[in-house]
Amino acid sequence: MYRLLYPMRTYLVVSGKDEETNIMAADWVTVLSHRPFMVGVAVSPKRYTHRLIKKYGEFVISVPTLKMLDDVWIAGTRSGPSKLGEMNITLVPSKKVSVPSIKEAAANIECRVADARDYGDHTFFVGEVVDYTYYESVFSPRSVSIKVGLLAHVSWADFVTFEKRIYKPT
Ligand code: FMN
């Protein structure tokens, strides 16, 4: 009953390169370490993305916004690089990895696979973050602007964004 941990933020995982570039939606993404900056993502071996991460040893975690919801849905419901033809995104070169980044995404986190381990029906890919790009209008060292419409997934086709900021008294 993984749904007990929902809502979860939704991300995009970019893998492969050139004509073999692929994008899938992923909820099961987490930060693992601050220094060095490391992230992890659980990817089912059934995903085309799984094959590409294994093949190239690199992936990019992109942070989609509400404007990209249609693309997120395509990324999360179709399999293989041909889906990119249906999507409305612009691929741009990443800084350190050969897997491209997504121009429209609020951030792109460039990862090299540091470890891959199977847990149950998913493989947990650990990525060492080698570089990143982001919109300064959304992310600053101390905070995040939620106005951009960061996506969280509730169930099948049901998504929410963060609306209300609750100020913690200090
Ligand atoms: N699949 C995973 O393996 N891990 C995930 O964390 C994950 N999260 C998803 C979140 C959303 C919102 C959606 C719609 C789907 C998610 N999926 C996840 C399923 C894949 O995105 C989906 O199977 C996709 O079609 C795989 O694409 P690919 O075969 O081109 O790699």
PDB file of C-alpha atoms and ligand atoms in Angstrom:
ATOM      1  CA  MET A   1       0.000   0.000   0.000  1.00  0.00           C
ATOM      2  CA  TYR A   2       2.536   2.569  -1.149  1.00  0.00           C
ATOM      3  CA  ARG A   3      -0.395   4.996  -1.468  1.00  0.00           C
ATOM      4  CA  LEU A   4      -0.121   5.508   2.304  1.00  0.00           C
ATOM      5  CA  LEU A   5       2.909   7.704   1.606  1.00  0.00           C
ATOM      6  CA  TYR A   6       1.018   9.909  -0.871  1.00  0.00           C
ATOM      7  CA  PRO A   7       0.759  12.664  -2.059  1.00  0.00           C
ATOM      8  CA  MET A   8       4.320  12.532  -3.385  1.00  0.00           C
ATOM      9  CA  ARG A   9       6.115  15.053  -5.564  1.00  0.00           C
ATOM     10  CA  THR A  10       6.330  14.067  -9.223  1.00  0.00           C
ATOM     11  CA  TYR A  11       9.555  14.374 -11.234  1.00  0.00           C
ATOM     12  CA  LEU A  12      10.768  13.456 -14.698  1.00  0.00           C
ATOM     13  CA  VAL A  13      13.694  11.115 -15.287  1.00  0.00           C
ATOM     14  CA  VAL A  14      15.588  11.785 -18.501  1.00  0.00           C
ATOM     15  CA  SER A  15      17.785   8.949 -19.789  1.00  0.00           C
ATOM     16  CA  GLY A  16      19.641   7.950 -22.960  1.00  0.00           C
ATOM     17  CA  LYS A  17      20.933  10.408 -25.507  1.00  0.00           C
ATOM     18  CA  ASP A  18      20.468  11.605 -29.086  1.00  0.00           C
ATOM     19  CA  GLU A  19      17.628   9.663 -30.827  1.00  0.00           C
ATOM     20  CA  GLU A  20      17.523   7.315 -27.853  1.00  0.00           C
ATOM     21  CA  THR A  21      16.620  10.047 -25.361  1.00  0.00           C
ATOM     22  CA  ASN A  22      13.705   9.039 -23.153  1.00  0.00           C
ATOM     23  CA  ILE A  23      11.652  10.645 -20.395  1.00  0.00           C
ATOM     24  CA  MET A  24       9.515   8.974 -17.731  1.00  0.00           C
ATOM     25  CA  ALA A  25       7.519  10.311 -14.787  1.00  0.00           C
ATOM     26  CA  ALA A  26       8.733   9.280 -11.331  1.00  0.00           C
ATOM     27  CA  ASP A  27       7.309   9.839  -7.863  1.00  0.00           C
ATOM     28  CA  TRP A  28       9.798   7.655  -6.064  1.00  0.00           C
ATOM     29  CA  VAL A  29      12.671  10.128  -5.948  1.00  0.00           C
ATOM     30  CA  THR A  30      14.583  11.162  -2.836  1.00  0.00           C
ATOM     31  CA  VAL A  31      17.611  13.132  -1.605  1.00  0.00           C
ATOM     32  CA  LEU A  32      20.162  10.798   0.008  1.00  0.00           C
ATOM     33  CA  SER A  33      23.069  13.042   0.909  1.00  0.00           C
ATOM     34  CA  HIS A  34      23.856  16.738   1.133  1.00  0.00           C
ATOM     35  CA  ARG A  35      27.665  16.623   0.673  1.00  0.00           C
ATOM     36  CA  PRO A  36      28.242  15.032  -1.714  1.00  0.00           C
ATOM     37  CA  PHE A  37      24.826  15.772  -3.153  1.00  0.00           C
ATOM     38  CA  MET A  38      23.259  12.386  -3.938  1.00  0.00           C
ATOM     39  CA  VAL A  39      19.756  11.416  -4.998  1.00  0.00           C
ATOM     40  CA  GLY A  40      17.963   8.108  -5.536  1.00  0.00           C
ATOM     41  CA  VAL A  41      15.128   6.942  -7.760  1.00  0.00           C
ATOM     42  CA  ALA A  42      13.230   3.641  -7.826  1.00  0.00           C
ATOM     43  CA  VAL A  43      12.669   2.463 -11.408  1.00  0.00           C
ATOM     44  CA  SER A  44      10.880  -0.738 -12.382  1.00  0.00           C
ATOM     45  CA  PRO A  45      12.876  -3.056 -14.691  1.00  0.00           C
ATOM     46  CA  LYS A  46       9.791  -2.951 -16.959  1.00  0.00           C
ATOM     47  CA  ARG A  47      10.565   0.674 -17.893  1.00  0.00           C
ATOM     48  CA  TYR A  48      12.518   1.522 -21.042  1.00  0.00           C
ATOM     49  CA  THR A  49      14.238   4.089 -18.804  1.00  0.00           C
ATOM     50  CA  HIS A  50      15.686   1.237 -16.719  1.00  0.00           C
ATOM     51  CA  ARG A  51      17.486  -0.148 -19.764  1.00  0.00           C
ATOM     52  CA  LEU A  52      18.862   3.283 -20.703  1.00  0.00           C
ATOM     53  CA  ILE A  53      20.128   4.113 -17.212  1.00  0.00           C
ATOM     54  CA  LYS A  54      21.889   0.740 -17.103  1.00  0.00           C
ATOM     55  CA  LYS A  55      23.343   1.305 -20.586  1.00  0.00           C
ATOM     56  CA  TYR A  56      24.698   4.845 -20.123  1.00  0.00           C
ATOM     57  CA  GLY A  57      25.172   5.061 -16.334  1.00  0.00           C
ATOM     58  CA  GLU A  58      23.720   8.565 -16.292  1.00  0.00           C
ATOM     59  CA  PHE A  59      20.324  10.207 -15.816  1.00  0.00           C
ATOM     60  CA  VAL A  60      18.817  13.620 -15.180  1.00  0.00           C
ATOM     61  CA  ILE A  61      16.074  14.339 -12.642  1.00  0.00           C
ATOM     62  CA  SER A  62      13.971  17.215 -13.980  1.00  0.00           C
ATOM     63  CA  VAL A  63      11.506  19.185 -11.892  1.00  0.00           C
ATOM     64  CA  PRO A  64       8.293  19.760 -13.872  1.00  0.00           C
ATOM     65  CA  THR A  65       5.783  22.536 -13.223  1.00  0.00           C
ATOM     66  CA  LEU A  66       2.018  22.682 -13.632  1.00  0.00           C
ATOM     67  CA  LYS A  67       2.429  24.008 -17.190  1.00  0.00           C
ATOM     68  CA  MET A  68       4.116  20.699 -18.059  1.00  0.00           C
ATOM     69  CA  LEU A  69       1.346  18.451 -16.717  1.00  0.00           C
ATOM     70  CA  ASP A  70       0.308  17.148 -20.165  1.00  0.00           C
ATOM     71  CA  ASP A  71       3.934  16.183 -20.836  1.00  0.00           C
ATOM     72  CA  VAL A  72       4.250  14.565 -17.420  1.00  0.00           C
ATOM     73  CA  TRP A  73       1.206  12.466 -18.216  1.00  0.00           C
ATOM     74  CA  ILE A  74       2.621  11.332 -21.561  1.00  0.00           C
ATOM     75  CA  ALA A  75       5.984  10.578 -19.910  1.00  0.00           C
ATOM     76  CA  GLY A  76       4.196   8.508 -17.266  1.00  0.00           C
ATOM     77  CA  THR A  77       1.839   6.546 -19.507  1.00  0.00           C
ATOM     78  CA  ARG A  78       3.747   5.829 -22.740  1.00  0.00           C
ATOM     79  CA  SER A  79       6.902   3.782 -23.114  1.00  0.00           C
ATOM     80  CA  GLY A  80      10.045   4.491 -25.111  1.00  0.00           C
ATOM     81  CA  PRO A  81      11.693   7.419 -26.894  1.00  0.00           C
ATOM     82  CA  SER A  82       8.923   7.717 -29.536  1.00  0.00           C
ATOM     83  CA  LYS A  83       6.723   9.432 -26.905  1.00  0.00           C
ATOM     84  CA  LEU A  84       8.968  12.511 -27.154  1.00  0.00           C
ATOM     85  CA  GLY A  85       7.350  13.239 -30.528  1.00  0.00           C
ATOM     86  CA  GLU A  86       4.049  13.773 -28.700  1.00  0.00           C
ATOM     87  CA  MET A  87       5.561  15.940 -25.985  1.00  0.00           C
ATOM     88  CA  ASN A  88       6.020  19.686 -25.978  1.00  0.00           C
ATOM     89  CA  ILE A  89       9.419  19.981 -24.362  1.00  0.00           C
ATOM     90  CA  THR A  90      12.772  21.352 -25.477  1.00  0.00           C
ATOM     91  CA  LEU A  91      15.828  19.202 -24.849  1.00  0.00           C
ATOM     92  CA  VAL A  92      18.999  21.159 -24.113  1.00  0.00           C
ATOM     93  CA  PRO A  93      22.543  19.901 -23.458  1.00  0.00           C
ATOM     94  CA  SER A  94      23.348  19.201 -19.821  1.00  0.00           C
ATOM     95  CA  LYS A  95      26.543  20.638 -18.323  1.00  0.00           C
ATOM     96  CA  LYS A  96      28.351  17.418 -17.291  1.00  0.00           C
ATOM     97  CA  VAL A  97      26.392  14.396 -18.533  1.00  0.00           C
ATOM     98  CA  SER A  98      25.538  13.321 -22.079  1.00  0.00           C
ATOM     99  CA  VAL A  99      21.865  12.844 -21.138  1.00  0.00           C
ATOM    100  CA  PRO A 100      20.053  16.095 -22.032  1.00  0.00           C
ATOM    101  CA  SER A 101      18.139  18.393 -19.696  1.00  0.00           C
ATOM    102  CA  ILE A 102      14.639  19.849 -20.178  1.00  0.00           C
ATOM    103  CA  LYS A 103      14.576  23.595 -20.814  1.00  0.00           C
ATOM    104  CA  GLU A 104      11.051  24.130 -19.454  1.00  0.00           C
ATOM    105  CA  ALA A 105      11.737  22.288 -16.162  1.00  0.00           C
ATOM    106  CA  ALA A 106      12.265  24.382 -13.019  1.00  0.00           C
ATOM    107  CA  ALA A 107      15.473  22.422 -12.354  1.00  0.00           C
ATOM    108  CA  ASN A 108      17.595  19.680 -13.918  1.00  0.00           C
ATOM    109  CA  ILE A 109      19.785  17.553 -11.672  1.00  0.00           C
ATOM    110  CA  GLU A 110      22.553  15.751 -13.556  1.00  0.00           C
ATOM    111  CA  CYS A 111      23.471  12.360 -12.096  1.00  0.00           C
ATOM    112  CA  ARG A 112      26.029   9.596 -12.590  1.00  0.00           C
ATOM    113  CA  VAL A 113      24.994   6.201 -11.292  1.00  0.00           C
ATOM    114  CA  ALA A 114      26.891   5.454  -8.072  1.00  0.00           C
ATOM    115  CA  ASP A 115      24.944   2.323  -7.205  1.00  0.00           C
ATOM    116  CA  ALA A 116      22.039   0.239  -8.476  1.00  0.00           C
ATOM    117  CA  ARG A 117      20.345  -2.313  -6.291  1.00  0.00           C
ATOM    118  CA  ASP A 118      17.156  -4.302  -6.712  1.00  0.00           C
ATOM    119  CA  TYR A 119      14.567  -4.022  -3.955  1.00  0.00           C
ATOM    120  CA  GLY A 120      11.443  -6.084  -4.608  1.00  0.00           C
ATOM    121  CA  ASP A 121      10.014  -5.126  -7.976  1.00  0.00           C
ATOM    122  CA  HIS A 122      12.077  -1.932  -8.470  1.00  0.00           C
ATOM    123  CA  THR A 123      15.745  -1.041  -8.895  1.00  0.00           C
ATOM    124  CA  PHE A 124      16.974   1.781  -6.705  1.00  0.00           C
ATOM    125  CA  PHE A 125      19.426   3.873  -8.720  1.00  0.00           C
ATOM    126  CA  VAL A 126      21.666   6.055  -6.596  1.00  0.00           C
ATOM    127  CA  GLY A 127      22.946   9.078  -8.464  1.00  0.00           C
ATOM    128  CA  GLU A 128      25.904  11.240  -7.565  1.00  0.00           C
ATOM    129  CA  VAL A 129      24.912  14.740  -8.640  1.00  0.00           C
ATOM    130  CA  VAL A 130      27.651  16.085 -10.888  1.00  0.00           C
ATOM    131  CA  ASP A 131      25.932  19.357 -11.826  1.00  0.00           C
ATOM    132  CA  TYR A 132      22.548  21.073 -11.976  1.00  0.00           C
ATOM    133  CA  THR A 133      20.716  23.982 -13.545  1.00  0.00           C
ATOM    134  CA  TYR A 134      17.638  25.771 -12.196  1.00  0.00           C
ATOM    135  CA  TYR A 135      15.458  28.823 -12.532  1.00  0.00           C
ATOM    136  CA  GLU A 136      16.517  31.469 -10.034  1.00  0.00           C
ATOM    137  CA  SER A 137      12.936  32.750 -10.095  1.00  0.00           C
ATOM    138  CA  VAL A 138      11.912  29.477  -8.413  1.00  0.00           C
ATOM    139  CA  PHE A 139      14.872  28.359  -6.291  1.00  0.00           C
ATOM    140  CA  SER A 140      17.060  30.492  -4.048  1.00  0.00           C
ATOM    141  CA  PRO A 141      19.583  29.218  -1.482  1.00  0.00           C
ATOM    142  CA  ARG A 142      17.089  29.756   1.352  1.00  0.00           C
ATOM    143  CA  SER A 143      13.701  29.072  -0.182  1.00  0.00           C
ATOM    144  CA  VAL A 144      11.510  27.869  -3.033  1.00  0.00           C
ATOM    145  CA  SER A 145       8.761  29.821  -4.762  1.00  0.00           C
ATOM    146  CA  ILE A 146       5.698  27.587  -4.770  1.00  0.00           C
ATOM    147  CA  LYS A 147       3.876  29.932  -7.167  1.00  0.00           C
ATOM    148  CA  VAL A 148       5.436  28.171 -10.147  1.00  0.00           C
ATOM    149  CA  GLY A 149       3.171  25.147  -9.513  1.00  0.00           C
ATOM    150  CA  LEU A 150       5.356  22.297  -8.327  1.00  0.00           C
ATOM    151  CA  LEU A 151       3.519  19.037  -8.944  1.00  0.00           C
ATOM    152  CA  ALA A 152       2.515  16.394  -6.463  1.00  0.00           C
ATOM    153  CA  HIS A 153       0.749  13.154  -7.339  1.00  0.00           C
ATOM    154  CA  VAL A 154      -2.289  11.955  -5.384  1.00  0.00           C
ATOM    155  CA  SER A 155      -3.488   8.930  -7.384  1.00  0.00           C
ATOM    156  CA  TRP A 156      -3.712   7.727 -11.015  1.00  0.00           C
ATOM    157  CA  ALA A 157      -4.570  10.947 -12.930  1.00  0.00           C
ATOM    158  CA  ASP A 158      -5.017  13.139  -9.864  1.00  0.00           C
ATOM    159  CA  PHE A 159      -2.370  15.805  -9.174  1.00  0.00           C
ATOM    160  CA  VAL A 160      -2.152  18.808  -6.838  1.00  0.00           C
ATOM    161  CA  THR A 161       0.098  21.830  -6.489  1.00  0.00           C
ATOM    162  CA  PHE A 162       1.069  23.652  -3.328  1.00  0.00           C
ATOM    163  CA  GLU A 163      -1.112  26.717  -2.759  1.00  0.00           C
ATOM    164  CA  LYS A 164      -0.973  27.862   0.803  1.00  0.00           C
ATOM    165  CA  ARG A 165       2.214  28.848   2.583  1.00  0.00           C
ATOM    166  CA  ILE A 166       1.977  28.259   6.313  1.00  0.00           C
ATOM    167  CA  TYR A 167       4.354  30.626   8.058  1.00  0.00           C
ATOM    168  CA  LYS A 168       6.149  29.094  10.975  1.00  0.00           C
ATOM    169  CA  PRO A 169       6.656  31.577  13.798  1.00  0.00           C
ATOM    170  CA  THR A 170      10.324  32.019  14.715  1.00  0.00           C
TER     171      THR A 170
HETATM  172  N1  FMN B   1       7.559   4.161 -12.603  1.00  0.00           N
HETATM  173  C1  FMN B   1       8.644   3.836 -11.837  1.00  0.00           C
HETATM  174  O1  FMN B   1       9.316   2.842 -12.143  1.00  0.00           O
HETATM  175  N2  FMN B   1       8.985   4.597 -10.753  1.00  0.00           N
HETATM  176  C2  FMN B   1       8.276   5.706 -10.379  1.00  0.00           C
HETATM  177  O2  FMN B   1       8.639   6.380  -9.402  1.00  0.00           O
HETATM  178  C3  FMN B   1       7.133   6.064 -11.164  1.00  0.00           C
HETATM  179  N3  FMN B   1       6.383   7.150 -10.840  1.00  0.00           N
HETATM  180  C4  FMN B   1       5.361   7.534 -11.653  1.00  0.00           C
HETATM  181  C5  FMN B   1       4.648   8.699 -11.374  1.00  0.00           C
HETATM  182  C6  FMN B   1       3.598   9.122 -12.178  1.00  0.00           C
HETATM  183  C7  FMN B   1       2.883  10.401 -11.886  1.00  0.00           C
HETATM  184  C8  FMN B   1       3.227   8.330 -13.294  1.00  0.00           C
HETATM  185  C9  FMN B   1       2.084   8.758 -14.170  1.00  0.00           C
HETATM  186  C10 FMN B   1       3.930   7.163 -13.601  1.00  0.00           C
HETATM  187  C11 FMN B   1       5.000   6.765 -12.782  1.00  0.00           C
HETATM  188  N4  FMN B   1       5.766   5.625 -13.081  1.00  0.00           N
HETATM  189  C12 FMN B   1       6.826   5.264 -12.300  1.00  0.00           C
HETATM  190  C13 FMN B   1       5.455   4.828 -14.289  1.00  0.00           C
HETATM  191  C14 FMN B   1       6.324   5.241 -15.492  1.00  0.00           C
HETATM  192  O3  FMN B   1       6.478   6.649 -15.594  1.00  0.00           O
HETATM  193  C15 FMN B   1       5.640   4.701 -16.769  1.00  0.00           C
HETATM  194  O4  FMN B   1       5.577   3.293 -16.714  1.00  0.00           O
HETATM  195  C16 FMN B   1       6.339   5.140 -18.038  1.00  0.00           C
HETATM  196  O5  FMN B   1       5.484   4.844 -19.130  1.00  0.00           O
HETATM  197  C17 FMN B   1       7.694   4.481 -18.240  1.00  0.00           C
HETATM  198  O6  FMN B   1       8.256   4.992 -19.411  1.00  0.00           O
HETATM  199  P1  FMN B   1       9.453   4.266 -20.183  1.00  0.00           P
HETATM  200  O7  FMN B   1       9.029   2.832 -20.423  1.00  0.00           O
HETATM  201  O8  FMN B   1       9.577   5.046 -21.462  1.00  0.00           O
HETATM  202  O9  FMN B   1      10.668   4.368 -19.321  1.00  0.00           O
END
